mmCIF file of C-alpha atoms in Angstrom:
data_model
loop_
_atom_site.group_PDB
_atom_site.id
_atom_site.type_symbol
_atom_site.label_atom_id
_atom_site.label_comp_id
_atom_site.label_asym_id
_atom_site.label_seq_id
_atom_site.Cartn_x
_atom_site.Cartn_y
_atom_site.Cartn_z
ATOM 1 C CA UNK A 25 -20.849 -78.455 12.839
ATOM 2 C CA UNK A 26 -20.430 -81.256 9.704
ATOM 3 C CA UNK A 27 -18.431 -83.149 11.736
ATOM 4 C CA UNK A 28 -20.941 -82.980 14.858
ATOM 5 C CA UNK A 29 -23.917 -83.897 12.310
ATOM 6 C CA UNK A 30 -21.791 -87.583 11.430
ATOM 7 C CA UNK A 31 -21.588 -88.199 14.845
ATOM 8 C CA UNK A 32 -25.250 -87.485 15.730
ATOM 9 C CA UNK A 33 -26.482 -89.486 12.648
ATOM 10 C CA UNK A 34 -24.310 -92.012 13.192
ATOM 11 C CA UNK A 35 -25.213 -92.599 17.044
ATOM 12 C CA UNK A 36 -28.679 -92.909 15.943
ATOM 13 C CA UNK A 37 -28.087 -95.575 13.330
ATOM 14 C CA UNK A 38 -26.294 -97.427 16.235
ATOM 15 C CA UNK A 39 -29.162 -97.240 18.213
ATOM 16 C CA UNK A 40 -31.559 -97.803 15.476
ATOM 17 C CA UNK A 41 -29.681 -100.201 13.327
ATOM 18 C CA UNK A 42 -27.847 -102.300 16.718
ATOM 19 C CA UNK A 43 -31.203 -104.468 18.312
ATOM 20 C CA UNK A 44 -31.499 -104.998 14.142
ATOM 21 C CA UNK A 45 -28.198 -107.081 14.071
ATOM 22 C CA UNK A 46 -27.346 -107.969 17.081
ATOM 23 C CA UNK A 47 -28.058 -111.687 16.641
ATOM 24 C CA UNK A 48 -26.035 -110.817 12.560
ATOM 25 C CA UNK A 49 -22.979 -109.116 13.881
ATOM 26 C CA UNK A 50 -20.842 -111.118 11.675
ATOM 27 C CA UNK A 51 -16.817 -110.442 12.392
ATOM 28 C CA UNK A 52 -14.526 -107.907 10.862
ATOM 29 C CA UNK A 53 -10.785 -109.905 10.902
ATOM 30 C CA UNK A 54 -7.123 -107.091 10.768
ATOM 31 C CA UNK A 55 -4.770 -109.436 10.283
ATOM 32 C CA UNK A 56 -0.871 -107.769 9.876
ATOM 33 C CA UNK A 57 2.268 -109.919 9.979
ATOM 34 C CA UNK A 58 2.316 -110.244 13.923
ATOM 35 C CA UNK A 59 -0.961 -109.850 14.854
ATOM 36 C CA UNK A 60 -4.730 -111.095 14.647
ATOM 37 C CA UNK A 61 -7.408 -108.206 15.370
ATOM 38 C CA UNK A 62 -11.106 -109.796 15.563
ATOM 39 C CA UNK A 63 -13.638 -108.082 16.185
ATOM 40 C CA UNK A 64 -17.561 -107.665 15.754
ATOM 41 C CA UNK A 65 -19.442 -104.659 13.483
ATOM 42 C CA UNK A 66 -20.888 -103.007 16.395
ATOM 43 C CA UNK A 67 -17.736 -102.839 17.982
ATOM 44 C CA UNK A 68 -15.367 -101.946 14.717
ATOM 45 C CA UNK A 69 -18.380 -99.356 14.822
ATOM 46 C CA UNK A 70 -18.170 -98.179 18.375
ATOM 47 C CA UNK A 71 -13.581 -98.409 18.002
ATOM 48 C CA UNK A 72 -14.562 -95.732 14.736
ATOM 49 C CA UNK A 73 -16.983 -93.334 16.733
ATOM 50 C CA UNK A 74 -14.836 -93.313 20.065
ATOM 51 C CA UNK A 75 -11.700 -92.684 18.038
ATOM 52 C CA UNK A 76 -13.955 -89.314 16.213
ATOM 53 C CA UNK A 77 -14.898 -88.543 19.307
ATOM 54 C CA UNK A 78 -11.323 -88.383 20.526
ATOM 55 C CA UNK A 79 -9.988 -86.126 17.082
ATOM 56 C CA UNK A 80 -12.760 -84.424 17.164
ATOM 57 C CA UNK A 81 -11.552 -83.190 21.612
ATOM 58 C CA UNK A 82 -8.079 -83.128 20.314
ATOM 59 C CA UNK A 83 -9.309 -80.025 17.958
ATOM 60 C CA UNK A 84 -11.545 -77.941 20.163
ATOM 61 C CA UNK A 85 -8.659 -77.913 22.458
ATOM 62 C CA UNK A 86 -6.147 -76.897 19.719
ATOM 63 C CA UNK A 87 -8.497 -74.423 18.699
ATOM 64 C CA UNK A 88 -8.954 -73.339 22.338
ATOM 65 C CA UNK A 89 -5.629 -72.162 22.552
ATOM 66 C CA UNK A 90 -4.931 -71.033 19.241
ATOM 67 C CA UNK A 91 -7.396 -68.331 20.145
ATOM 68 C CA UNK A 92 -6.411 -67.834 23.413
ATOM 69 C CA UNK A 93 -3.806 -66.459 21.534
ATOM 70 C CA UNK A 94 -5.462 -64.869 18.758
ATOM 71 C CA UNK A 95 -7.510 -63.298 21.583
ATOM 72 C CA UNK A 96 -4.238 -61.827 23.738
ATOM 73 C CA UNK A 97 -2.859 -60.178 21.106
ATOM 74 C CA UNK A 98 -5.916 -58.805 19.657
ATOM 75 C CA UNK A 99 -5.710 -57.204 22.984
ATOM 76 C CA UNK A 100 -2.817 -56.323 23.410
ATOM 77 C CA UNK A 101 -3.436 -53.755 20.156
ATOM 78 C CA UNK A 102 -6.239 -53.243 20.934
ATOM 79 C CA UNK A 103 -5.087 -51.337 24.107
ATOM 80 C CA UNK A 104 -2.480 -49.512 21.923
ATOM 81 C CA UNK A 105 -5.125 -48.595 20.110
ATOM 82 C CA UNK A 106 -7.726 -46.971 22.838
ATOM 83 C CA UNK A 107 -4.074 -45.855 24.351
ATOM 84 C CA UNK A 108 -2.859 -44.093 20.511
ATOM 85 C CA UNK A 109 -7.308 -42.429 20.335
ATOM 86 C CA UNK A 110 -6.630 -41.246 24.341
ATOM 87 C CA UNK A 111 -3.707 -39.865 23.036
ATOM 88 C CA UNK A 112 -4.902 -37.840 20.788
ATOM 89 C CA UNK A 113 -8.473 -36.483 21.887
ATOM 90 C CA UNK A 114 -5.193 -34.698 24.810
ATOM 91 C CA UNK A 115 -2.875 -34.004 21.844
ATOM 92 C CA UNK A 116 -6.083 -31.242 20.088
ATOM 93 C CA UNK A 117 -6.970 -30.417 23.770
ATOM 94 C CA UNK A 118 -3.761 -29.319 23.353
ATOM 95 C CA UNK A 119 -3.128 -27.439 20.329
ATOM 96 C CA UNK A 120 -6.635 -25.559 21.272
ATOM 97 C CA UNK A 121 -3.603 -24.399 24.050
ATOM 98 C CA UNK A 122 -0.695 -23.337 22.479
ATOM 99 C CA UNK A 123 1.917 -25.872 23.582
ATOM 100 C CA UNK A 124 3.141 -27.120 20.959
ATOM 101 C CA UNK A 125 5.917 -29.337 22.197
ATOM 102 C CA UNK A 126 3.015 -31.256 24.266
ATOM 103 C CA UNK A 127 1.332 -31.768 20.720
ATOM 104 C CA UNK A 128 4.330 -33.387 18.702
ATOM 105 C CA UNK A 129 4.323 -35.051 21.498
ATOM 106 C CA UNK A 130 1.032 -37.122 22.028
ATOM 107 C CA UNK A 131 0.219 -36.989 18.634
ATOM 108 C CA UNK A 132 3.613 -39.407 17.212
ATOM 109 C CA UNK A 133 3.198 -41.662 20.221
ATOM 110 C CA UNK A 134 1.645 -44.674 18.651
ATOM 111 C CA UNK A 135 0.753 -42.515 16.176
ATOM 112 C CA UNK A 136 0.632 -46.345 14.140
ATOM 113 C CA UNK A 137 -1.965 -47.528 16.264
ATOM 114 C CA UNK A 138 -4.292 -44.522 15.233
ATOM 115 C CA UNK A 139 -7.445 -44.622 13.779
ATOM 116 C CA UNK A 140 -5.976 -42.413 10.557
ATOM 117 C CA UNK A 141 -1.932 -42.712 11.283
ATOM 118 C CA UNK A 142 -0.855 -40.351 8.040
ATOM 119 C CA UNK A 143 -2.889 -37.508 10.192
ATOM 120 C CA UNK A 144 -1.128 -38.159 12.963
ATOM 121 C CA UNK A 145 2.268 -37.704 11.197
ATOM 122 C CA UNK A 146 1.297 -34.876 9.593
ATOM 123 C CA UNK A 147 -0.305 -32.870 12.559
ATOM 124 C CA UNK A 148 3.235 -33.612 14.530
ATOM 125 C CA UNK A 149 5.096 -32.535 11.448
ATOM 126 C CA UNK A 150 3.539 -28.763 11.688
ATOM 127 C CA UNK A 151 3.706 -29.276 15.353
ATOM 128 C CA UNK A 152 7.657 -29.667 15.219
ATOM 129 C CA UNK A 153 8.250 -26.694 13.131
ATOM 130 C CA UNK A 154 5.714 -24.831 15.197
ATOM 131 C CA UNK A 155 8.466 -24.812 17.657
ATOM 132 C CA UNK A 156 10.569 -24.496 15.545
ATOM 133 C CA UNK A 157 12.160 -28.787 15.301
ATOM 134 C CA UNK A 158 13.006 -28.996 11.431
ATOM 135 C CA UNK A 159 14.534 -32.531 11.840
ATOM 136 C CA UNK A 160 10.955 -33.500 13.663
ATOM 137 C CA UNK A 161 8.983 -31.741 10.960
ATOM 138 C CA UNK A 162 10.798 -33.323 8.507
ATOM 139 C CA UNK A 163 11.135 -37.711 9.966
ATOM 140 C CA UNK A 164 6.973 -36.902 10.772
ATOM 141 C CA UNK A 165 6.588 -35.704 6.919
ATOM 142 C CA UNK A 166 8.919 -38.807 5.549
ATOM 143 C CA UNK A 167 6.625 -40.899 8.254
ATOM 144 C CA UNK A 168 3.536 -39.994 6.513
ATOM 145 C CA UNK A 169 4.858 -40.180 2.735
ATOM 146 C CA UNK A 170 5.282 -43.817 4.140
ATOM 147 C CA UNK A 171 1.478 -44.145 5.038
ATOM 148 C CA UNK A 172 -0.260 -43.054 2.419
ATOM 149 C CA UNK A 173 0.052 -45.057 -0.015
ATOM 150 C CA UNK A 174 -2.031 -43.282 -3.021
ATOM 151 C CA UNK A 175 -3.025 -40.648 -1.028
ATOM 152 C CA UNK A 176 -0.796 -38.659 -1.409
ATOM 153 C CA UNK A 177 -2.753 -34.963 -1.251
ATOM 154 C CA UNK A 178 -2.434 -34.742 2.578
ATOM 155 C CA UNK A 179 1.198 -35.111 2.484
ATOM 156 C CA UNK A 180 1.969 -32.739 -0.443
ATOM 157 C CA UNK A 181 -0.222 -29.999 1.107
ATOM 158 C CA UNK A 182 1.425 -30.392 4.888
ATOM 159 C CA UNK A 183 5.092 -30.139 2.858
ATOM 160 C CA UNK A 184 3.822 -26.708 1.067
ATOM 161 C CA UNK A 185 2.364 -25.464 3.925
ATOM 162 C CA UNK A 186 5.746 -26.198 6.272
ATOM 163 C CA UNK A 187 8.650 -24.498 3.173
ATOM 164 C CA UNK A 188 6.167 -21.261 2.899
ATOM 165 C CA UNK A 189 6.619 -21.407 6.926
ATOM 166 C CA UNK A 190 10.797 -21.349 6.376
ATOM 167 C CA UNK A 191 10.724 -18.916 3.863
ATOM 168 C CA UNK A 192 11.422 -22.020 0.994
ATOM 169 C CA UNK A 193 9.712 -20.129 -1.218
ATOM 170 C CA UNK A 194 10.652 -22.062 -4.544
ATOM 171 C CA UNK A 195 10.040 -25.244 -2.885
ATOM 172 C CA UNK A 196 7.251 -24.552 -2.327
ATOM 173 C CA UNK A 197 6.240 -23.470 -5.344
ATOM 174 C CA UNK A 198 7.557 -26.244 -6.965
ATOM 175 C CA UNK A 199 5.459 -28.486 -4.700
ATOM 176 C CA UNK A 200 2.537 -26.518 -5.075
ATOM 177 C CA UNK A 201 2.967 -26.524 -8.799
ATOM 178 C CA UNK A 202 2.549 -30.582 -8.575
ATOM 179 C CA UNK A 203 -0.280 -30.446 -6.613
ATOM 180 C CA UNK A 204 -2.116 -28.457 -8.943
ATOM 181 C CA UNK A 205 -1.986 -31.159 -10.915
ATOM 182 C CA UNK A 206 -3.865 -33.346 -9.750
ATOM 183 C CA UNK A 207 -5.959 -31.006 -7.310
ATOM 184 C CA UNK A 208 -6.529 -28.293 -9.397
ATOM 185 C CA UNK A 209 -9.384 -26.493 -7.181
ATOM 186 C CA UNK A 210 -8.744 -27.659 -3.796
ATOM 187 C CA UNK A 211 -9.542 -24.650 -1.980
ATOM 188 C CA UNK A 212 -6.114 -25.081 0.813
ATOM 189 C CA UNK A 213 -3.369 -25.639 -2.841
ATOM 190 C CA UNK A 214 -5.296 -22.437 -4.124
ATOM 191 C CA UNK A 215 -4.381 -20.658 -1.410
ATOM 192 C CA UNK A 216 -1.232 -21.968 -0.648
ATOM 193 C CA UNK A 217 -0.375 -20.934 -4.433
ATOM 194 C CA UNK A 218 -1.244 -17.816 -4.279
ATOM 195 C CA UNK A 219 1.327 -17.076 -1.129
ATOM 196 C CA UNK A 220 3.961 -18.881 -3.325
ATOM 197 C CA UNK A 221 2.977 -17.247 -6.655
ATOM 198 C CA UNK A 222 3.171 -13.722 -5.017
ATOM 199 C CA UNK A 223 6.697 -13.850 -2.609
ATOM 200 C CA UNK A 224 7.687 -15.161 -5.958
ATOM 201 C CA UNK A 225 6.285 -13.064 -7.748
ATOM 202 C CA UNK A 226 4.574 -15.346 -10.845
ATOM 203 C CA UNK A 227 2.585 -13.277 -11.646
ATOM 204 C CA UNK A 228 1.577 -15.114 -15.094
ATOM 205 C CA UNK A 229 0.701 -18.184 -12.277
ATOM 206 C CA UNK A 230 -1.298 -15.896 -10.164
ATOM 207 C CA UNK A 231 -3.738 -14.820 -12.823
ATOM 208 C CA UNK A 232 -4.181 -18.165 -14.119
ATOM 209 C CA UNK A 233 -5.419 -19.801 -11.309
ATOM 210 C CA UNK A 234 -7.653 -17.228 -10.470
ATOM 211 C CA UNK A 235 -10.481 -18.297 -13.188
ATOM 212 C CA UNK A 236 -10.141 -21.603 -9.754
ATOM 213 C CA UNK A 237 -10.085 -18.770 -6.843
ATOM 214 C CA UNK A 238 -13.458 -17.555 -7.767
ATOM 215 C CA UNK A 239 -14.871 -21.006 -8.480
ATOM 216 C CA UNK A 240 -14.750 -22.701 -6.189
ATOM 217 C CA UNK A 241 -15.169 -18.849 -3.366
ATOM 218 C CA UNK A 242 -11.265 -19.126 -2.261
ATOM 219 C CA UNK A 243 -10.933 -15.972 -1.390
ATOM 220 C CA UNK A 244 -13.294 -12.357 -1.240
ATOM 221 C CA UNK A 245 -14.693 -10.895 -4.903
ATOM 222 C CA UNK A 246 -12.252 -7.826 -3.708
ATOM 223 C CA UNK A 247 -9.346 -9.858 -2.438
ATOM 224 C CA UNK A 248 -8.816 -11.659 -5.549
ATOM 225 C CA UNK A 249 -9.683 -7.887 -7.869
ATOM 226 C CA UNK A 250 -6.298 -6.711 -5.133
ATOM 227 C CA UNK A 251 -4.082 -10.446 -6.437
ATOM 228 C CA UNK A 252 -5.572 -9.402 -10.046
ATOM 229 C CA UNK A 253 -4.245 -5.768 -10.190
ATOM 230 C CA UNK A 254 -1.035 -6.738 -8.333
ATOM 231 C CA UNK A 255 -0.125 -10.134 -10.750
ATOM 232 C CA UNK A 256 -0.674 -6.495 -13.416
ATOM 233 C CA UNK A 257 1.301 -4.505 -12.225
ATOM 234 C CA UNK A 258 4.001 -7.154 -11.343
ATOM 235 C CA UNK A 259 4.206 -8.298 -14.810
ATOM 236 C CA UNK A 260 3.995 -4.133 -15.926
ATOM 237 C CA UNK A 261 7.435 -4.258 -14.223
ATOM 238 C CA UNK A 262 9.460 -6.793 -15.030
ATOM 239 C CA UNK A 263 8.738 -5.946 -18.719
ATOM 240 C CA UNK A 264 9.883 -2.534 -18.127
ATOM 241 C CA UNK A 265 13.233 -4.206 -16.197
ATOM 242 C CA UNK A 266 13.842 -6.430 -19.268
ATOM 243 C CA UNK A 267 13.033 -4.393 -22.130
ATOM 244 C CA UNK A 268 12.333 -0.406 -21.036
ATOM 245 C CA UNK A 269 9.491 1.962 -22.139
ATOM 246 C CA UNK A 270 9.787 -0.556 -25.598
ATOM 247 C CA UNK A 271 9.037 -4.044 -23.717
ATOM 248 C CA UNK A 272 6.055 -1.843 -21.814
ATOM 249 C CA UNK A 273 4.684 -0.568 -24.630
ATOM 250 C CA UNK A 274 4.286 -4.070 -26.437
ATOM 251 C CA UNK A 275 2.482 -5.161 -23.375
ATOM 252 C CA UNK A 276 0.499 -3.009 -22.812
ATOM 253 C CA UNK A 277 -0.241 -3.549 -26.606
ATOM 254 C CA UNK A 278 -0.765 -7.247 -25.759
ATOM 255 C CA UNK A 279 -3.519 -6.910 -23.077
ATOM 256 C CA UNK A 280 -7.673 -7.155 -23.589
ATOM 257 C CA UNK A 281 -9.298 -4.237 -23.956
ATOM 258 C CA UNK A 282 -10.840 -4.476 -20.885
ATOM 259 C CA UNK A 283 -7.521 -4.800 -19.091
ATOM 260 C CA UNK A 284 -6.585 -1.638 -20.826
ATOM 261 C CA UNK A 285 -9.074 0.402 -19.379
ATOM 262 C CA UNK A 286 -8.604 -0.522 -16.189
ATOM 263 C CA UNK A 287 -7.516 3.032 -14.659
ATOM 264 C CA UNK A 288 -5.095 1.587 -11.781
ATOM 265 C CA UNK A 289 -3.161 -0.312 -14.781
ATOM 266 C CA UNK A 290 -3.371 3.580 -15.596
ATOM 267 C CA UNK A 291 -1.498 5.032 -13.536
ATOM 268 C CA UNK A 292 0.939 2.404 -13.214
ATOM 269 C CA UNK A 293 1.170 2.395 -16.543
ATOM 270 C CA UNK A 294 1.396 6.139 -17.014
ATOM 271 C CA UNK A 295 3.892 6.426 -14.103
ATOM 272 C CA UNK A 296 6.568 3.518 -15.736
ATOM 273 C CA UNK A 297 6.461 5.921 -18.267
ATOM 274 C CA UNK A 298 7.436 8.926 -17.184
ATOM 275 C CA UNK A 299 10.382 7.270 -14.938
ATOM 276 C CA UNK A 300 11.631 5.476 -18.731
ATOM 277 C CA UNK A 301 11.051 9.236 -20.232
ATOM 278 C CA UNK A 302 8.531 8.365 -22.233
ATOM 279 C CA UNK A 303 5.829 10.970 -21.870
ATOM 280 C CA UNK A 304 4.273 10.835 -25.293
ATOM 281 C CA UNK A 305 3.562 7.690 -24.369
ATOM 282 C CA UNK A 306 1.801 8.872 -20.882
ATOM 283 C CA UNK A 307 -0.066 11.618 -21.578
ATOM 284 C CA UNK A 308 -1.475 9.616 -24.810
ATOM 285 C CA UNK A 309 -2.757 6.245 -21.929
ATOM 286 C CA UNK A 310 -3.556 9.140 -19.359
ATOM 287 C CA UNK A 311 -6.237 11.658 -21.591
ATOM 288 C CA UNK A 312 -7.291 8.167 -23.184
ATOM 289 C CA UNK A 313 -8.230 7.101 -19.734
ATOM 290 C CA UNK A 314 -10.285 10.809 -18.597
ATOM 291 C CA UNK A 315 -12.308 10.588 -21.636
ATOM 292 C CA UNK A 316 -13.128 6.691 -20.313
ATOM 293 C CA UNK A 317 -13.778 7.998 -16.458
ATOM 294 C CA UNK A 318 -12.831 10.209 -14.032
ATOM 295 C CA UNK A 319 -10.363 9.517 -11.719
ATOM 296 C CA UNK A 320 -8.631 11.524 -9.240
ATOM 297 C CA UNK A 321 -5.082 9.746 -9.709
ATOM 298 C CA UNK A 322 -4.642 10.550 -13.690
ATOM 299 C CA UNK A 323 -5.557 13.917 -12.960
ATOM 300 C CA UNK A 324 -2.032 14.139 -10.015
ATOM 301 C CA UNK A 325 -0.289 12.973 -12.765
ATOM 302 C CA UNK A 326 -0.874 15.574 -15.188
ATOM 303 C CA UNK A 327 2.362 17.761 -13.787
ATOM 304 C CA UNK A 328 4.813 15.833 -13.953
ATOM 305 C CA UNK A 329 3.927 14.662 -17.384
ATOM 306 C CA UNK A 330 7.111 16.873 -19.749
ATOM 307 C CA UNK A 331 5.771 16.495 -22.446
ATOM 308 C CA UNK A 332 5.634 19.138 -25.960
ATOM 309 C CA UNK A 333 1.839 19.235 -26.407
ATOM 310 C CA UNK A 334 1.001 20.544 -22.743
ATOM 311 C CA UNK A 335 -1.392 22.373 -24.901
ATOM 312 C CA UNK A 336 -3.486 18.677 -24.634
ATOM 313 C CA UNK A 337 -3.439 18.249 -20.602
ATOM 314 C CA UNK A 338 -4.998 21.938 -20.648
ATOM 315 C CA UNK A 339 -7.712 21.302 -23.040
ATOM 316 C CA UNK A 340 -8.778 18.441 -20.692
ATOM 317 C CA UNK A 341 -8.704 19.302 -17.820
ATOM 318 C CA UNK A 342 -10.859 21.768 -18.762
ATOM 319 C CA UNK A 343 -13.210 20.162 -20.861
ATOM 320 C CA UNK A 344 -12.984 17.816 -16.955
ATOM 321 C CA UNK A 345 -13.893 21.234 -14.912
ATOM 322 C CA UNK A 346 -16.302 21.712 -17.365
ATOM 323 C CA UNK A 347 -18.283 17.718 -16.830
ATOM 324 C CA UNK A 348 -17.532 17.248 -12.832
ATOM 325 C CA UNK A 349 -17.492 21.488 -11.548
ATOM 326 C CA UNK A 350 -15.117 23.686 -10.539
ATOM 327 C CA UNK A 351 -12.995 20.803 -7.820
ATOM 328 C CA UNK A 352 -9.975 22.150 -6.392
ATOM 329 C CA UNK A 353 -7.533 19.416 -7.947
ATOM 330 C CA UNK A 354 -8.696 20.584 -11.087
ATOM 331 C CA UNK A 355 -8.049 24.341 -11.029
ATOM 332 C CA UNK A 356 -4.801 22.994 -9.154
ATOM 333 C CA UNK A 357 -3.524 21.252 -11.776
ATOM 334 C CA UNK A 358 -4.896 23.758 -14.064
ATOM 335 C CA UNK A 359 -2.625 26.730 -12.353
ATOM 336 C CA UNK A 360 0.453 23.770 -12.709
ATOM 337 C CA UNK A 361 0.514 23.527 -16.240
ATOM 338 C CA UNK A 362 0.086 27.443 -17.011
ATOM 339 C CA UNK A 363 2.903 28.064 -14.554
ATOM 340 C CA UNK A 364 5.338 25.624 -17.083
ATOM 341 C CA UNK A 365 3.688 27.725 -19.814
ATOM 342 C CA UNK A 366 4.639 31.039 -18.060
ATOM 343 C CA UNK A 367 0.531 32.092 -18.576
ATOM 344 C CA UNK A 368 1.383 33.742 -14.885
ATOM 345 C CA UNK A 369 -1.826 35.657 -14.684
ATOM 346 C CA UNK A 370 -3.572 32.740 -15.726
ATOM 347 C CA UNK A 371 -2.307 30.301 -13.084
ATOM 348 C CA UNK A 372 -2.913 33.070 -10.521
ATOM 349 C CA UNK A 373 -6.084 33.206 -11.039
ATOM 350 C CA UNK A 374 -6.485 29.113 -11.348
ATOM 351 C CA UNK A 375 -4.565 29.217 -7.697
ATOM 352 C CA UNK A 376 -6.666 31.507 -5.923
ATOM 353 C CA UNK A 377 -10.137 29.559 -7.888
ATOM 354 C CA UNK A 378 -8.710 26.281 -5.819
ATOM 355 C CA UNK A 379 -7.553 28.259 -2.457
ATOM 356 C CA UNK A 380 -11.064 29.355 -2.200
ATOM 357 C CA UNK A 381 -12.484 25.975 -2.757
ATOM 358 C CA UNK A 382 -9.847 24.266 0.305
ATOM 359 C CA UNK A 383 -7.159 26.150 2.020
ATOM 360 C CA UNK A 384 -3.354 24.429 0.603
ATOM 361 C CA UNK A 385 -0.038 24.412 1.705
ATOM 362 C CA UNK A 386 1.119 23.519 -2.360
ATOM 363 C CA UNK A 387 -1.029 25.904 -4.068
ATOM 364 C CA UNK A 388 -0.135 28.756 -1.186
ATOM 365 C CA UNK A 389 2.696 28.292 -2.563
ATOM 366 C CA UNK A 390 2.432 27.811 -6.488
ATOM 367 C CA UNK A 391 0.934 30.802 -6.174
ATOM 368 C CA UNK A 392 3.417 33.039 -4.039
ATOM 369 C CA UNK A 393 5.638 32.049 -6.788
ATOM 370 C CA UNK A 394 3.647 33.155 -9.392
ATOM 371 C CA UNK A 395 3.398 36.944 -7.715
ATOM 372 C CA UNK A 396 7.711 36.501 -7.818
ATOM 373 C CA UNK A 397 7.088 36.653 -11.374
ATOM 374 C CA UNK A 398 3.518 39.458 -11.919
ATOM 375 C CA UNK A 399 6.235 41.082 -9.684
ATOM 376 C CA UNK A 400 4.135 41.555 -6.749
ATOM 377 C CA UNK A 401 6.222 40.964 -3.745
ATOM 378 C CA UNK A 402 3.986 42.131 -0.795
ATOM 379 C CA UNK A 403 1.472 39.419 -2.404
ATOM 380 C CA UNK A 404 3.417 36.899 -2.449
ATOM 381 C CA UNK A 405 4.885 37.252 0.624
ATOM 382 C CA UNK A 406 1.254 37.338 2.279
ATOM 383 C CA UNK A 407 0.672 33.801 0.129
ATOM 384 C CA UNK A 408 4.001 32.632 1.986
ATOM 385 C CA UNK A 409 2.910 33.067 5.768
ATOM 386 C CA UNK A 410 -0.493 31.869 5.091
ATOM 387 C CA UNK A 411 0.608 28.723 3.678
ATOM 388 C CA UNK A 412 3.078 28.591 7.035
ATOM 389 C CA UNK A 413 0.232 29.105 9.474
ATOM 390 C CA UNK A 414 -1.646 26.631 7.654
ATOM 391 C CA UNK A 415 1.057 23.894 7.706
ATOM 392 C CA UNK A 416 1.381 24.769 11.307
ATOM 393 C CA UNK A 417 -1.863 23.962 12.166
ATOM 394 C CA UNK A 418 -2.065 20.836 10.871
ATOM 395 C CA UNK A 419 1.560 20.106 12.095
ATOM 396 C CA UNK A 420 0.894 21.402 16.205
ATOM 397 C CA UNK A 421 3.896 18.689 17.239
ATOM 398 C CA UNK A 422 6.444 19.955 14.719
#
């Protein structure tokens, strides 16, 4: 633009000044070894203007040639980009149909020219994994990693998801641990972490991510509570497996009071201690739980406790009967404990009260045993017959 302006100014100057100096043009001498060139000042000006026009013309021609090449390259590039967009759209439709072979094919073809090449390669990797082609999945993942620059989170998430699909649980856990360092509250990372930690038994790590899951509302509250209890039960089993009842008791004492008041954990703790033949500690935990709140699961464990102080269990049962009423479970459990001490008359009365509220095959069988000890064979036979009829009634196909 500046060159055209200069040329325009020179032309105007020539038109205006030319006539003024027409009679005083003077001359210009250009002398070389073999040549002498003479011309007027006006002639030299015209030569310069013509030369400038020629230069501008050559420049315009070259620029047009180069622009044509650029436009040609742009046209080919745009064509590939449009084709990649069309194939991506088709791939999404195939994904809805579940045709993973076509999904991978469409997404990976011309993926480098797509709007977001990394996304195409990641989706292609998952599609390849869905149809069991691990080699292709790894190739697409590697290409996505090359193109991801500094945004490695999507690639790592896809890698972890594929590793879990392959049941490479420990590899997935390693990937997720690194992800949590850079994205500790990413919802999808937390969902994948839950799967990896449950599969590998990483119960402490699972408990650690629960606050973040609650913060970003990953899963429902009931699901998070279930996960928390599952993690505690897992830690309890690990402590028992590693150090027996002593290690289990130490672990229990290290928990908060709120944790120790969880009925599910009290039941599991008592069951583990019964397995470890530590009936006294199991009884202590069970009775402590019943003091805080009644739960059938705690009562059901009482007959399994072989401690030397069953009187405390009977006392606790009578207290529960006083507070919650004469339920069949409480009377049946009391009868079982009284059988253990040979209190046959009291046991018979307890079982009869339980059966009066609801028929139960086990209570009929226990009452029959009590009648055997009381030397009442006819009553014992009647109870066994009632129990058998009830069993046949409840299981007609057997």
